[in-house]
Amino acid sequence: MQVEVVKSKIHRVKVTGADLNYIGSITIDEDLMDAANIIRGEKVQIVNNNNGERLETYAIPGPRGSGELTLNGAAARKVAVGDVLILITYAWMNIEEAKSFNPALVFPNEETNMLN
């Protein structure tokens, strides 16, 4: 049996940009992506603490050390600059592996989106 479990979470990051005219995706500071073990193109669930919106898109790396968190394309309509988000990725694994799996949990500075 396979189960889907949380692979990683970036908890409480602030939106720094919303670019409606970009092709799509979420741009995430590459330092945050590395800390959360998120790879380019990986599906990311986005939970907006400010308005309750939930959506899925894919990750693209932003400049390291920038704190960038930009929603692109249609997703830009679901956020405002300054909104606080939780980013979650999931992975499929067998149930025995899932019982002992520890997700990457990242808690960046809430004002700067930088790693502490």
A tleap script that builds the chain and sets N, CA, C and O, in Angstrom:
source leaprc.protein.ff14SB
mol = sequence {
  NMET GLN VAL GLU VAL VAL LYS SER LYS ILE
  HIE ARG VAL LYS VAL THR GLY ALA ASP LEU
  ASN TYR ILE GLY SER ILE THR ILE ASP GLU
  ASP LEU MET ASP ALA ALA ASN ILE ILE ARG
  GLY GLU LYS VAL GLN ILE VAL ASN ASN ASN
  ASN GLY GLU ARG LEU GLU THR TYR ALA ILE
  PRO GLY PRO ARG GLY SER GLY GLU LEU THR
  LEU ASN GLY ALA ALA ALA ARG LYS VAL ALA
  VAL GLY ASP VAL LEU ILE LEU ILE THR TYR
  ALA TRP MET ASN ILE GLU GLU ALA LYS SER
  PHE ASN PRO ALA LEU VAL PHE PRO ASN GLU
  GLU THR ASN MET LEU CASN
}
set mol.1.N position { 0.839 -1.172 0.000 }
set mol.1.CA position { 0.000 0.000 0.000 }
set mol.1.C position { 0.891 1.245 0.000 }
set mol.1.O position { 1.915 1.288 0.682 }
set mol.2.N position { 0.492 2.240 -0.763 }
set mol.2.CA position { 1.177 3.529 -0.812 }
set mol.2.C position { 0.295 4.580 -0.145 }
set mol.2.O position { -0.929 4.550 -0.268 }
set mol.3.N position { 0.936 5.510 0.562 }
set mol.3.CA position { 0.222 6.634 1.160 }
set mol.3.C position { 0.940 7.921 0.771 }
set mol.3.O position { 2.150 7.931 0.542 }
set mol.4.N position { 0.175 9.002 0.703 }
set mol.4.CA position { 0.764 10.309 0.411 }
set mol.4.C position { 0.952 11.046 1.729 }
set mol.4.O position { 0.004 11.221 2.494 }
set mol.5.N position { 2.185 11.478 1.989 }
set mol.5.CA position { 2.499 12.145 3.251 }
set mol.5.C position { 3.194 13.481 2.973 }
set mol.5.O position { 3.698 13.720 1.876 }
set mol.6.N position { 3.208 14.337 3.985 }
set mol.6.CA position { 3.906 15.608 3.867 }
set mol.6.C position { 5.397 15.341 3.714 }
set mol.6.O position { 6.000 14.673 4.553 }
set mol.7.N position { 5.989 15.858 2.647 }
set mol.7.CA position { 7.425 15.734 2.406 }
set mol.7.C position { 8.169 16.924 2.982 }
set mol.7.O position { 9.250 16.779 3.552 }
set mol.8.N position { 7.571 18.117 2.826 }
set mol.8.CA position { 8.221 19.319 3.345 }
set mol.8.C position { 7.195 20.415 3.546 }
set mol.8.O position { 6.114 20.408 2.958 }
set mol.9.N position { 7.576 21.369 4.407 }
set mol.9.CA position { 6.700 22.509 4.665 }
set mol.9.C position { 7.558 23.728 4.958 }
set mol.9.O position { 8.488 23.672 5.763 }
set mol.10.N position { 7.234 24.826 4.296 }
set mol.10.CA position { 7.812 26.126 4.637 }
set mol.10.C position { 6.674 26.884 5.312 }
set mol.10.O position { 5.660 27.195 4.688 }
set mol.11.N position { 6.860 27.175 6.594 }
set mol.11.CA position { 5.773 27.694 7.434 }
set mol.11.C position { 5.879 29.204 7.600 }
set mol.11.O position { 6.894 29.720 8.067 }
set mol.12.N position { 4.818 29.906 7.212 }
set mol.12.CA position { 4.665 31.343 7.431 }
set mol.12.C position { 5.742 32.171 6.725 }
set mol.12.O position { 6.646 32.724 7.352 }
set mol.13.N position { 5.611 32.236 5.413 }
set mol.13.CA position { 6.450 33.121 4.604 }
set mol.13.C position { 5.555 34.191 3.985 }
set mol.13.O position { 4.375 33.961 3.720 }
set mol.14.N position { 6.135 35.352 3.765 }
set mol.14.CA position { 5.360 36.468 3.217 }
set mol.14.C position { 5.544 36.578 1.711 }
set mol.14.O position { 6.646 36.421 1.185 }
set mol.15.N position { 4.436 36.851 1.033 }
set mol.15.CA position { 4.457 37.085 -0.404 }
set mol.15.C position { 5.208 38.383 -0.670 }
set mol.15.O position { 4.897 39.422 -0.088 }
set mol.16.N position { 6.206 38.314 -1.560 }
set mol.16.CA position { 6.964 39.505 -1.929 }
set mol.16.C position { 6.570 40.034 -3.301 }
set mol.16.O position { 6.920 41.159 -3.656 }
set mol.17.N position { 5.844 39.230 -4.077 }
set mol.17.CA position { 5.438 39.671 -5.401 }
set mol.17.C position { 4.307 38.841 -5.964 }
set mol.17.O position { 4.096 37.698 -5.559 }
set mol.18.N position { 3.579 39.429 -6.905 }
set mol.18.CA position { 2.505 38.745 -7.626 }
set mol.18.C position { 2.572 39.233 -9.061 }
set mol.18.O position { 2.293 40.399 -9.340 }
set mol.19.N position { 2.945 38.335 -9.979 }
set mol.19.CA position { 3.193 38.705 -11.366 }
set mol.19.C position { 2.196 37.990 -12.275 }
set mol.19.O position { 2.430 36.863 -12.710 }
set mol.20.N position { 1.093 38.656 -12.551 }
set mol.20.CA position { 0.026 38.073 -13.350 }
set mol.20.C position { 0.482 37.723 -14.762 }
set mol.20.O position { -0.039 36.777 -15.354 }
set mol.21.N position { 1.430 38.454 -15.310 }
set mol.21.CA position { 1.834 38.257 -16.701 }
set mol.21.C position { 2.922 37.218 -16.890 }
set mol.21.O position { 3.362 36.991 -18.017 }
set mol.22.N position { 3.369 36.576 -15.810 }
set mol.22.CA position { 4.362 35.512 -15.921 }
set mol.22.C position { 3.648 34.236 -16.348 }
set mol.22.O position { 2.440 34.113 -16.147 }
set mol.23.N position { 4.359 33.303 -16.923 }
set mol.23.CA position { 3.750 32.082 -17.469 }
set mol.23.C position { 3.030 31.258 -16.398 }
set mol.23.O position { 1.987 30.671 -16.686 }
set mol.24.N position { 3.550 31.200 -15.191 }
set mol.24.CA position { 2.915 30.445 -14.122 }
set mol.24.C position { 3.926 30.011 -13.102 }
set mol.24.O position { 5.126 30.126 -13.348 }
set mol.25.N position { 3.493 29.518 -11.968 }
set mol.25.CA position { 4.361 28.946 -10.937 }
set mol.25.C position { 4.487 29.834 -9.707 }
set mol.25.O position { 3.837 30.874 -9.597 }
set mol.26.N position { 5.338 29.397 -8.786 }
set mol.26.CA position { 5.720 30.190 -7.633 }
set mol.26.C position { 7.246 30.254 -7.614 }
set mol.26.O position { 7.923 29.229 -7.698 }
set mol.27.N position { 7.770 31.463 -7.504 }
set mol.27.CA position { 9.210 31.662 -7.414 }
set mol.27.C position { 9.575 31.710 -5.937 }
set mol.27.O position { 9.038 32.519 -5.180 }
set mol.28.N position { 10.497 30.832 -5.531 }
set mol.28.CA position { 10.895 30.703 -4.120 }
set mol.28.C position { 12.402 30.868 -4.025 }
set mol.28.O position { 13.148 30.248 -4.784 }
set mol.29.N position { 12.853 31.706 -3.092 }
set mol.29.CA position { 14.286 31.844 -2.806 }
set mol.29.C position { 14.896 30.444 -2.775 }
set mol.29.O position { 14.415 29.570 -2.053 }
set mol.30.N position { 15.948 30.234 -3.552 }
set mol.30.CA position { 16.544 28.902 -3.672 }
set mol.30.C position { 17.083 28.385 -2.338 }
set mol.30.O position { 17.138 27.172 -2.138 }
set mol.31.N position { 17.478 29.265 -1.425 }
set mol.31.CA position { 17.899 28.817 -0.093 }
set mol.31.C position { 16.744 28.147 0.637 }
set mol.31.O position { 16.938 27.129 1.301 }
set mol.32.N position { 15.540 28.710 0.520 }
set mol.32.CA position { 14.365 28.099 1.144 }
set mol.32.C position { 14.029 26.767 0.477 }
set mol.32.O position { 13.672 25.801 1.150 }
set mol.33.N position { 14.145 26.724 -0.853 }
set mol.33.CA position { 13.877 25.466 -1.554 }
set mol.33.C position { 14.826 24.377 -1.080 }
set mol.33.O position { 14.400 23.251 -0.821 }
set mol.34.N position { 16.107 24.703 -0.964 }
set mol.34.CA position { 17.089 23.709 -0.503 }
set mol.34.C position { 16.771 23.244 0.916 }
set mol.34.O position { 16.812 22.049 1.208 }
set mol.35.N position { 16.455 24.190 1.792 }
set mol.35.CA position { 16.176 23.842 3.191 }
set mol.35.C position { 14.965 22.921 3.301 }
set mol.35.O position { 14.915 22.056 4.176 }
set mol.36.N position { 13.985 23.108 2.409 }
set mol.36.CA position { 12.769 22.297 2.430 }
set mol.36.C position { 12.842 21.099 1.491 }
set mol.36.O position { 11.871 20.354 1.357 }
set mol.37.N position { 13.989 20.909 0.839 }
set mol.37.CA position { 14.154 19.793 -0.082 }
set mol.37.C position { 13.125 19.829 -1.210 }
set mol.37.O position { 12.574 18.800 -1.601 }
set mol.38.N position { 12.879 21.031 -1.725 }
set mol.38.CA position { 11.972 21.222 -2.860 }
set mol.38.C position { 12.830 21.402 -4.110 }
set mol.38.O position { 13.802 22.157 -4.100 }
set mol.39.N position { 12.465 20.704 -5.186 }
set mol.39.CA position { 13.243 20.819 -6.418 }
set mol.39.C position { 12.474 21.622 -7.473 }
set mol.39.O position { 11.252 21.761 -7.410 }
set mol.40.N position { 13.227 22.141 -8.437 }
set mol.40.CA position { 12.633 22.892 -9.551 }
set mol.40.C position { 11.549 22.041 -10.205 }
set mol.40.O position { 11.767 20.871 -10.520 }
set mol.41.N position { 10.396 22.636 -10.400 }
set mol.41.CA position { 9.299 21.951 -11.075 }
set mol.41.C position { 8.418 21.108 -10.175 }
set mol.41.O position { 7.410 20.571 -10.633 }
set mol.42.N position { 8.774 20.979 -8.898 }
set mol.42.CA position { 7.979 20.155 -7.986 }
set mol.42.C position { 6.643 20.824 -7.680 }
set mol.42.O position { 6.562 22.044 -7.538 }
set mol.43.N position { 5.598 20.006 -7.580 }
set mol.43.CA position { 4.276 20.523 -7.225 }
set mol.43.C position { 4.287 21.014 -5.782 }
set mol.43.O position { 4.799 20.345 -4.884 }
set mol.44.N position { 3.711 22.199 -5.578 }
set mol.44.CA position { 3.651 22.818 -4.263 }
set mol.44.C position { 2.209 23.210 -3.980 }
set mol.44.O position { 1.546 23.826 -4.814 }
set mol.45.N position { 1.732 22.847 -2.798 }
set mol.45.CA position { 0.427 23.328 -2.337 }
set mol.45.C position { 0.662 24.627 -1.579 }
set mol.45.O position { 1.575 24.720 -0.758 }
set mol.46.N position { -0.157 25.617 -1.856 }
set mol.46.CA position { -0.033 26.921 -1.220 }
set mol.46.C position { -1.290 27.183 -0.414 }
set mol.46.O position { -2.403 27.100 -0.933 }
set mol.47.N position { -1.103 27.501 0.866 }
set mol.47.CA position { -2.202 27.822 1.762 }
set mol.47.C position { -2.021 29.274 2.187 }
set mol.47.O position { -1.005 29.623 2.789 }
set mol.48.N position { -2.997 30.118 1.879 }
set mol.48.CA position { -2.917 31.537 2.205 }
set mol.48.C position { -3.618 31.773 3.541 }
set mol.48.O position { -4.836 31.624 3.643 }
set mol.49.N position { -2.846 32.141 4.561 }
set mol.49.CA position { -3.411 32.379 5.893 }
set mol.49.C position { -4.276 33.632 5.938 }
set mol.49.O position { -5.121 33.764 6.824 }
set mol.50.N position { -4.081 34.549 5.004 }
set mol.50.CA position { -4.831 35.798 5.037 }
set mol.50.C position { -6.239 35.675 4.474 }
set mol.50.O position { -7.165 36.313 4.975 }
set mol.51.N position { -6.407 34.857 3.432 }
set mol.51.CA position { -7.729 34.797 2.803 }
set mol.51.C position { -8.301 33.384 2.671 }
set mol.51.O position { -9.400 33.207 2.147 }
set mol.52.N position { -7.562 32.383 3.142 }
set mol.52.CA position { -8.060 31.012 3.108 }
set mol.52.C position { -7.900 30.302 1.778 }
set mol.52.O position { -8.262 29.130 1.666 }
set mol.53.N position { -7.369 30.976 0.763 }
set mol.53.CA position { -7.177 30.343 -0.551 }
set mol.53.C position { -6.195 29.182 -0.441 }
set mol.53.O position { -5.230 29.232 0.322 }
set mol.54.N position { -6.463 28.141 -1.216 }
set mol.54.CA position { -5.553 27.006 -1.366 }
set mol.54.C position { -5.422 26.760 -2.858 }
set mol.54.O position { -6.412 26.762 -3.590 }
set mol.55.N position { -4.190 26.547 -3.302 }
set mol.55.CA position { -3.970 26.259 -4.710 }
set mol.55.C position { -2.706 25.432 -4.854 }
set mol.55.O position { -1.915 25.300 -3.920 }
set mol.56.N position { -2.536 24.882 -6.039 }
set mol.56.CA position { -1.341 24.113 -6.353 }
set mol.56.C position { -0.701 24.691 -7.598 }
set mol.56.O position { -1.387 25.119 -8.526 }
set mol.57.N position { 0.625 24.698 -7.606 }
set mol.57.CA position { 1.408 25.118 -8.760 }
set mol.57.C position { 2.748 24.411 -8.665 }
set mol.57.O position { 2.880 23.432 -7.931 }
set mol.58.N position { 3.738 24.891 -9.394 }
set mol.58.CA position { 5.054 24.266 -9.345 }
set mol.58.C position { 6.102 25.296 -8.964 }
set mol.58.O position { 5.932 26.491 -9.205 }
set mol.59.N position { 7.189 24.822 -8.366 }
set mol.59.CA position { 8.239 25.700 -7.847 }
set mol.59.C position { 9.291 26.003 -8.900 }
set mol.59.O position { 9.695 25.132 -9.670 }
set mol.60.N position { 9.726 27.261 -8.915 }
set mol.60.CA position { 10.918 27.635 -9.664 }
set mol.60.C position { 11.824 28.420 -8.716 }
set mol.60.O position { 11.338 29.201 -7.898 }
set mol.61.N position { 13.131 28.217 -8.821 }
set mol.61.CA position { 14.040 28.883 -7.880 }
set mol.61.C position { 14.191 30.367 -8.165 }
set mol.61.O position { 14.303 30.800 -9.312 }
set mol.62.N position { 14.190 31.133 -7.074 }
set mol.62.CA position { 14.495 32.551 -7.145 }
set mol.62.C position { 15.905 32.782 -6.647 }
set mol.62.O position { 16.552 31.844 -6.180 }
set mol.63.N position { 16.395 34.000 -6.735 }
set mol.63.CA position { 17.761 34.300 -6.303 }
set mol.63.C position { 18.013 33.919 -4.843 }
set mol.63.O position { 17.201 34.201 -3.962 }
set mol.64.N position { 19.161 33.270 -4.609 }
set mol.64.CA position { 19.537 32.878 -3.249 }
set mol.64.C position { 19.693 34.107 -2.357 }
set mol.64.O position { 20.231 35.135 -2.768 }
set mol.65.N position { 19.201 33.966 -1.115 }
set mol.65.CA position { 19.362 35.030 -0.139 }
set mol.65.C position { 18.489 36.244 -0.388 }
set mol.65.O position { 18.674 37.281 0.250 }
set mol.66.N position { 17.540 36.131 -1.307 }
set mol.66.CA position { 16.686 37.271 -1.655 }
set mol.66.C position { 15.414 37.335 -0.816 }
set mol.66.O position { 14.818 38.402 -0.666 }
set mol.67.N position { 14.997 36.191 -0.270 }
set mol.67.CA position { 13.715 36.132 0.423 }
set mol.67.C position { 12.535 36.182 -0.518 }
set mol.67.O position { 11.393 36.321 -0.078 }
set mol.68.N position { 12.797 36.069 -1.817 }
set mol.68.CA position { 11.718 36.187 -2.804 }
set mol.68.C position { 10.692 35.076 -2.664 }
set mol.68.O position { 11.027 33.906 -2.479 }
set mol.69.N position { 9.433 35.481 -2.758 }
set mol.69.CA position { 8.315 34.548 -2.799 }
set mol.69.C position { 7.253 35.210 -3.674 }
set mol.69.O position { 6.441 36.001 -3.194 }
set mol.70.N position { 7.272 34.875 -4.969 }
set mol.70.CA position { 6.397 35.523 -5.935 }
set mol.70.C position { 5.447 34.506 -6.545 }
set mol.70.O position { 5.879 33.458 -7.027 }
set mol.71.N position { 4.155 34.811 -6.526 }
set mol.71.CA position { 3.165 33.992 -7.209 }
set mol.71.C position { 3.022 34.530 -8.618 }
set mol.71.O position { 2.869 35.735 -8.821 }
set mol.72.N position { 3.074 33.629 -9.591 }
set mol.72.CA position { 3.087 34.000 -11.001 }
set mol.72.C position { 1.850 33.492 -11.719 }
set mol.72.O position { 1.224 32.519 -11.298 }
set mol.73.N position { 1.510 34.159 -12.801 }
set mol.73.CA position { 0.374 33.741 -13.616 }
set mol.73.C position { -0.932 33.879 -12.855 }
set mol.73.O position { -1.089 34.778 -12.029 }
set mol.74.N position { -1.867 32.983 -13.139 }
set mol.74.CA position { -3.196 33.062 -12.529 }
set mol.74.C position { -3.152 33.038 -11.006 }
set mol.74.O position { -4.010 33.630 -10.351 }
set mol.75.N position { -2.152 32.354 -10.436 }
set mol.75.CA position { -2.030 32.280 -8.970 }
set mol.75.C position { -1.830 33.657 -8.357 }
set mol.75.O position { -2.129 33.852 -7.179 }
set mol.76.N position { -1.334 34.611 -9.126 }
set mol.76.CA position { -1.125 35.972 -8.617 }
set mol.76.C position { -2.439 36.607 -8.168 }
set mol.76.O position { -2.435 37.509 -7.330 }
set mol.77.N position { -3.545 36.150 -8.710 }
set mol.77.CA position { -4.855 36.689 -8.320 }
set mol.77.C position { -5.314 36.174 -6.952 }
set mol.77.O position { -6.273 36.696 -6.383 }
set mol.78.N position { -4.635 35.161 -6.429 }
set mol.78.CA position { -5.042 34.531 -5.167 }
set mol.78.C position { -4.309 35.091 -3.955 }
set mol.78.O position { -4.584 34.686 -2.826 }
set mol.79.N position { -3.372 36.026 -4.179 }
set mol.79.CA position { -2.556 36.568 -3.090 }
set mol.79.C position { -2.423 38.075 -3.232 }
set mol.79.O position { -2.707 38.655 -4.280 }
set mol.80.N position { -1.980 38.689 -2.139 }
set mol.80.CA position { -1.557 40.090 -2.148 }
set mol.80.C position { -0.174 40.137 -1.529 }
set mol.80.O position { 0.143 39.340 -0.645 }
set mol.81.N position { 0.652 41.069 -1.988 }
set mol.81.CA position { 1.975 41.233 -1.378 }
set mol.81.C position { 1.780 41.437 0.123 }
set mol.81.O position { 0.955 42.244 0.552 }
set mol.82.N position { 2.551 40.691 0.911 }
set mol.82.CA position { 2.448 40.744 2.363 }
set mol.82.C position { 1.616 39.626 2.972 }
set mol.82.O position { 1.682 39.401 4.181 }
set mol.83.N position { 0.822 38.910 2.145 }
set mol.83.CA position { 0.070 37.765 2.675 }
set mol.83.C position { 1.031 36.733 3.240 }
set mol.83.O position { 2.153 36.586 2.756 }
set mol.84.N position { 0.582 36.018 4.271 }
set mol.84.CA position { 1.383 34.978 4.905 }
set mol.84.C position { 0.924 33.622 4.382 }
set mol.84.O position { -0.261 33.292 4.441 }
set mol.85.N position { 1.874 32.839 3.869 }
set mol.85.CA position { 1.571 31.550 3.260 }
set mol.85.C position { 2.246 30.397 3.988 }
set mol.85.O position { 3.232 30.575 4.703 }
set mol.86.N position { 1.692 29.228 3.786 }
set mol.86.CA position { 2.344 27.966 4.144 }
set mol.86.C position { 2.491 27.205 2.830 }
set mol.86.O position { 1.522 27.056 2.085 }
set mol.87.N position { 3.698 26.724 2.544 }
set mol.87.CA position { 3.973 25.956 1.338 }
set mol.87.C position { 4.204 24.510 1.733 }
set mol.87.O position { 4.998 24.234 2.632 }
set mol.88.N position { 3.523 23.582 1.075 }
set mol.88.CA position { 3.588 22.163 1.442 }
set mol.88.C position { 3.840 21.328 0.197 }
set mol.88.O position { 3.232 21.560 -0.848 }
set mol.89.N position { 4.745 20.348 0.314 }
set mol.89.CA position { 4.914 19.340 -0.731 }
set mol.89.C position { 4.611 17.977 -0.126 }
set mol.89.O position { 4.685 17.783 1.088 }
set mol.90.N position { 4.271 17.048 -0.993 }
set mol.90.CA position { 3.887 15.703 -0.555 }
set mol.90.C position { 4.675 14.667 -1.346 }
set mol.90.O position { 5.180 14.956 -2.431 }
set mol.91.N position { 4.776 13.472 -0.804 }
set mol.91.CA position { 5.441 12.371 -1.496 }
set mol.91.C position { 4.679 11.082 -1.227 }
set mol.91.O position { 4.090 10.893 -0.162 }
set mol.92.N position { 4.705 10.197 -2.225 }
set mol.92.CA position { 4.114 8.869 -2.078 }
set mol.92.C position { 5.192 7.917 -1.568 }
set mol.92.O position { 6.326 7.944 -2.045 }
set mol.93.N position { 4.839 7.086 -0.609 }
set mol.93.CA position { 5.767 6.065 -0.120 }
set mol.93.C position { 4.969 4.918 0.467 }
set mol.93.O position { 3.774 5.040 0.737 }
set mol.94.N position { 5.660 3.793 0.659 }
set mol.94.CA position { 4.941 2.672 1.254 }
set mol.94.C position { 4.661 2.983 2.719 }
set mol.94.O position { 5.334 3.814 3.327 }
set mol.95.N position { 3.690 2.327 3.262 }
set mol.95.CA position { 3.199 2.666 4.600 }
set mol.95.C position { 4.275 2.474 5.671 }
set mol.95.O position { 4.323 3.243 6.632 }
set mol.96.N position { 5.127 1.478 5.528 }
set mol.96.CA position { 6.177 1.268 6.529 }
set mol.96.C position { 7.200 2.397 6.496 }
set mol.96.O position { 7.627 2.880 7.544 }
set mol.97.N position { 7.593 2.817 5.304 }
set mol.97.CA position { 8.508 3.947 5.180 }
set mol.97.C position { 7.865 5.216 5.739 }
set mol.97.O position { 8.524 6.001 6.422 }
set mol.98.N position { 6.593 5.413 5.451 }
set mol.98.CA position { 5.877 6.607 5.900 }
set mol.98.C position { 5.831 6.709 7.426 }
set mol.98.O position { 5.852 7.810 7.976 }
set mol.99.N position { 5.770 5.577 8.100 }
set mol.99.CA position { 5.695 5.587 9.573 }
set mol.99.C position { 6.936 6.192 10.209 }
set mol.99.O position { 6.856 6.759 11.299 }
set mol.100.N position { 8.074 6.080 9.551 }
set mol.100.CA position { 9.316 6.600 10.141 }
set mol.100.C position { 9.869 7.823 9.409 }
set mol.100.O position { 10.914 8.353 9.787 }
set mol.101.N position { 9.172 8.272 8.363 }
set mol.101.CA position { 9.653 9.394 7.571 }
set mol.101.C position { 9.508 10.707 8.338 }
set mol.101.O position { 8.484 10.947 8.978 }
set mol.102.N position { 10.528 11.549 8.272 }
set mol.102.CA position { 10.489 12.869 8.898 }
set mol.102.C position { 10.538 13.943 7.811 }
set mol.102.O position { 11.531 14.049 7.091 }
set mol.103.N position { 9.477 14.736 7.688 }
set mol.103.CA position { 9.474 15.774 6.661 }
set mol.103.C position { 10.438 16.907 7.010 }
set mol.103.O position { 10.795 17.097 8.172 }
set mol.104.N position { 10.850 17.651 5.992 }
set mol.104.CA position { 11.661 18.855 6.200 }
set mol.104.C position { 10.702 19.985 6.577 }
set mol.104.O position { 9.829 20.350 5.790 }
set mol.105.N position { 10.866 20.528 7.765 }
set mol.105.CA position { 10.030 21.626 8.245 }
set mol.105.C position { 10.900 22.866 8.378 }
set mol.105.O position { 11.891 22.864 9.108 }
set mol.106.N position { 10.524 23.927 7.668 }
set mol.106.CA position { 11.333 25.139 7.624 }
set mol.106.C position { 10.512 26.290 8.199 }
set mol.106.O position { 9.368 26.512 7.803 }
set mol.107.N position { 11.115 27.014 9.137 }
set mol.107.CA position { 10.463 28.146 9.788 }
set mol.107.C position { 11.311 29.401 9.594 }
set mol.107.O position { 12.073 29.779 10.484 }
set mol.108.N position { 11.181 30.050 8.432 }
set mol.108.CA position { 12.014 31.223 8.161 }
set mol.108.C position { 11.570 32.429 8.997 }
set mol.108.O position { 10.501 32.423 9.608 }
set mol.109.N position { 12.411 33.452 9.007 }
set mol.109.CA position { 12.062 34.709 9.654 }
set mol.109.C position { 10.812 35.257 8.972 }
set mol.109.O position { 10.793 35.406 7.750 }
set mol.110.N position { 9.771 35.557 9.744 }
set mol.110.CA position { 8.502 35.956 9.163 }
set mol.110.C position { 8.531 37.330 8.517 }
set mol.110.O position { 7.656 37.638 7.707 }
set mol.111.N position { 9.488 38.148 8.841 }
set mol.111.CA position { 9.569 39.481 8.243 }
set mol.111.C position { 10.381 39.487 6.952 }
set mol.111.O position { 10.068 40.232 6.023 }
set mol.112.N position { 11.428 38.654 6.891 }
set mol.112.CA position { 12.353 38.705 5.763 }
set mol.112.C position { 12.324 37.468 4.868 }
set mol.112.O position { 12.907 37.481 3.783 }
set mol.113.N position { 11.658 36.407 5.304 }
set mol.113.CA position { 11.647 35.111 4.605 }
set mol.113.C position { 13.027 34.458 4.569 }
set mol.113.O position { 13.241 33.501 3.825 }
set mol.114.N position { 13.948 34.960 5.354 }
set mol.114.CA position { 15.304 34.405 5.370 }
set mol.114.C position { 15.390 33.306 6.425 }
set mol.114.O position { 14.648 33.299 7.407 }
set mol.115.N position { 16.316 32.379 6.195 }
set mol.115.CA position { 16.562 31.323 7.175 }
set mol.115.C position { 17.229 31.947 8.397 }
set mol.115.O position { 18.090 32.817 8.267 }
set mol.116.N position { 16.831 31.504 9.565 }
set mol.116.CA position { 17.423 32.061 10.805 }
set mol.116.C position { 18.772 31.483 11.085 }
set mol.116.O position { 19.403 31.839 12.080 }
savepdb mol mol.pdb
quit
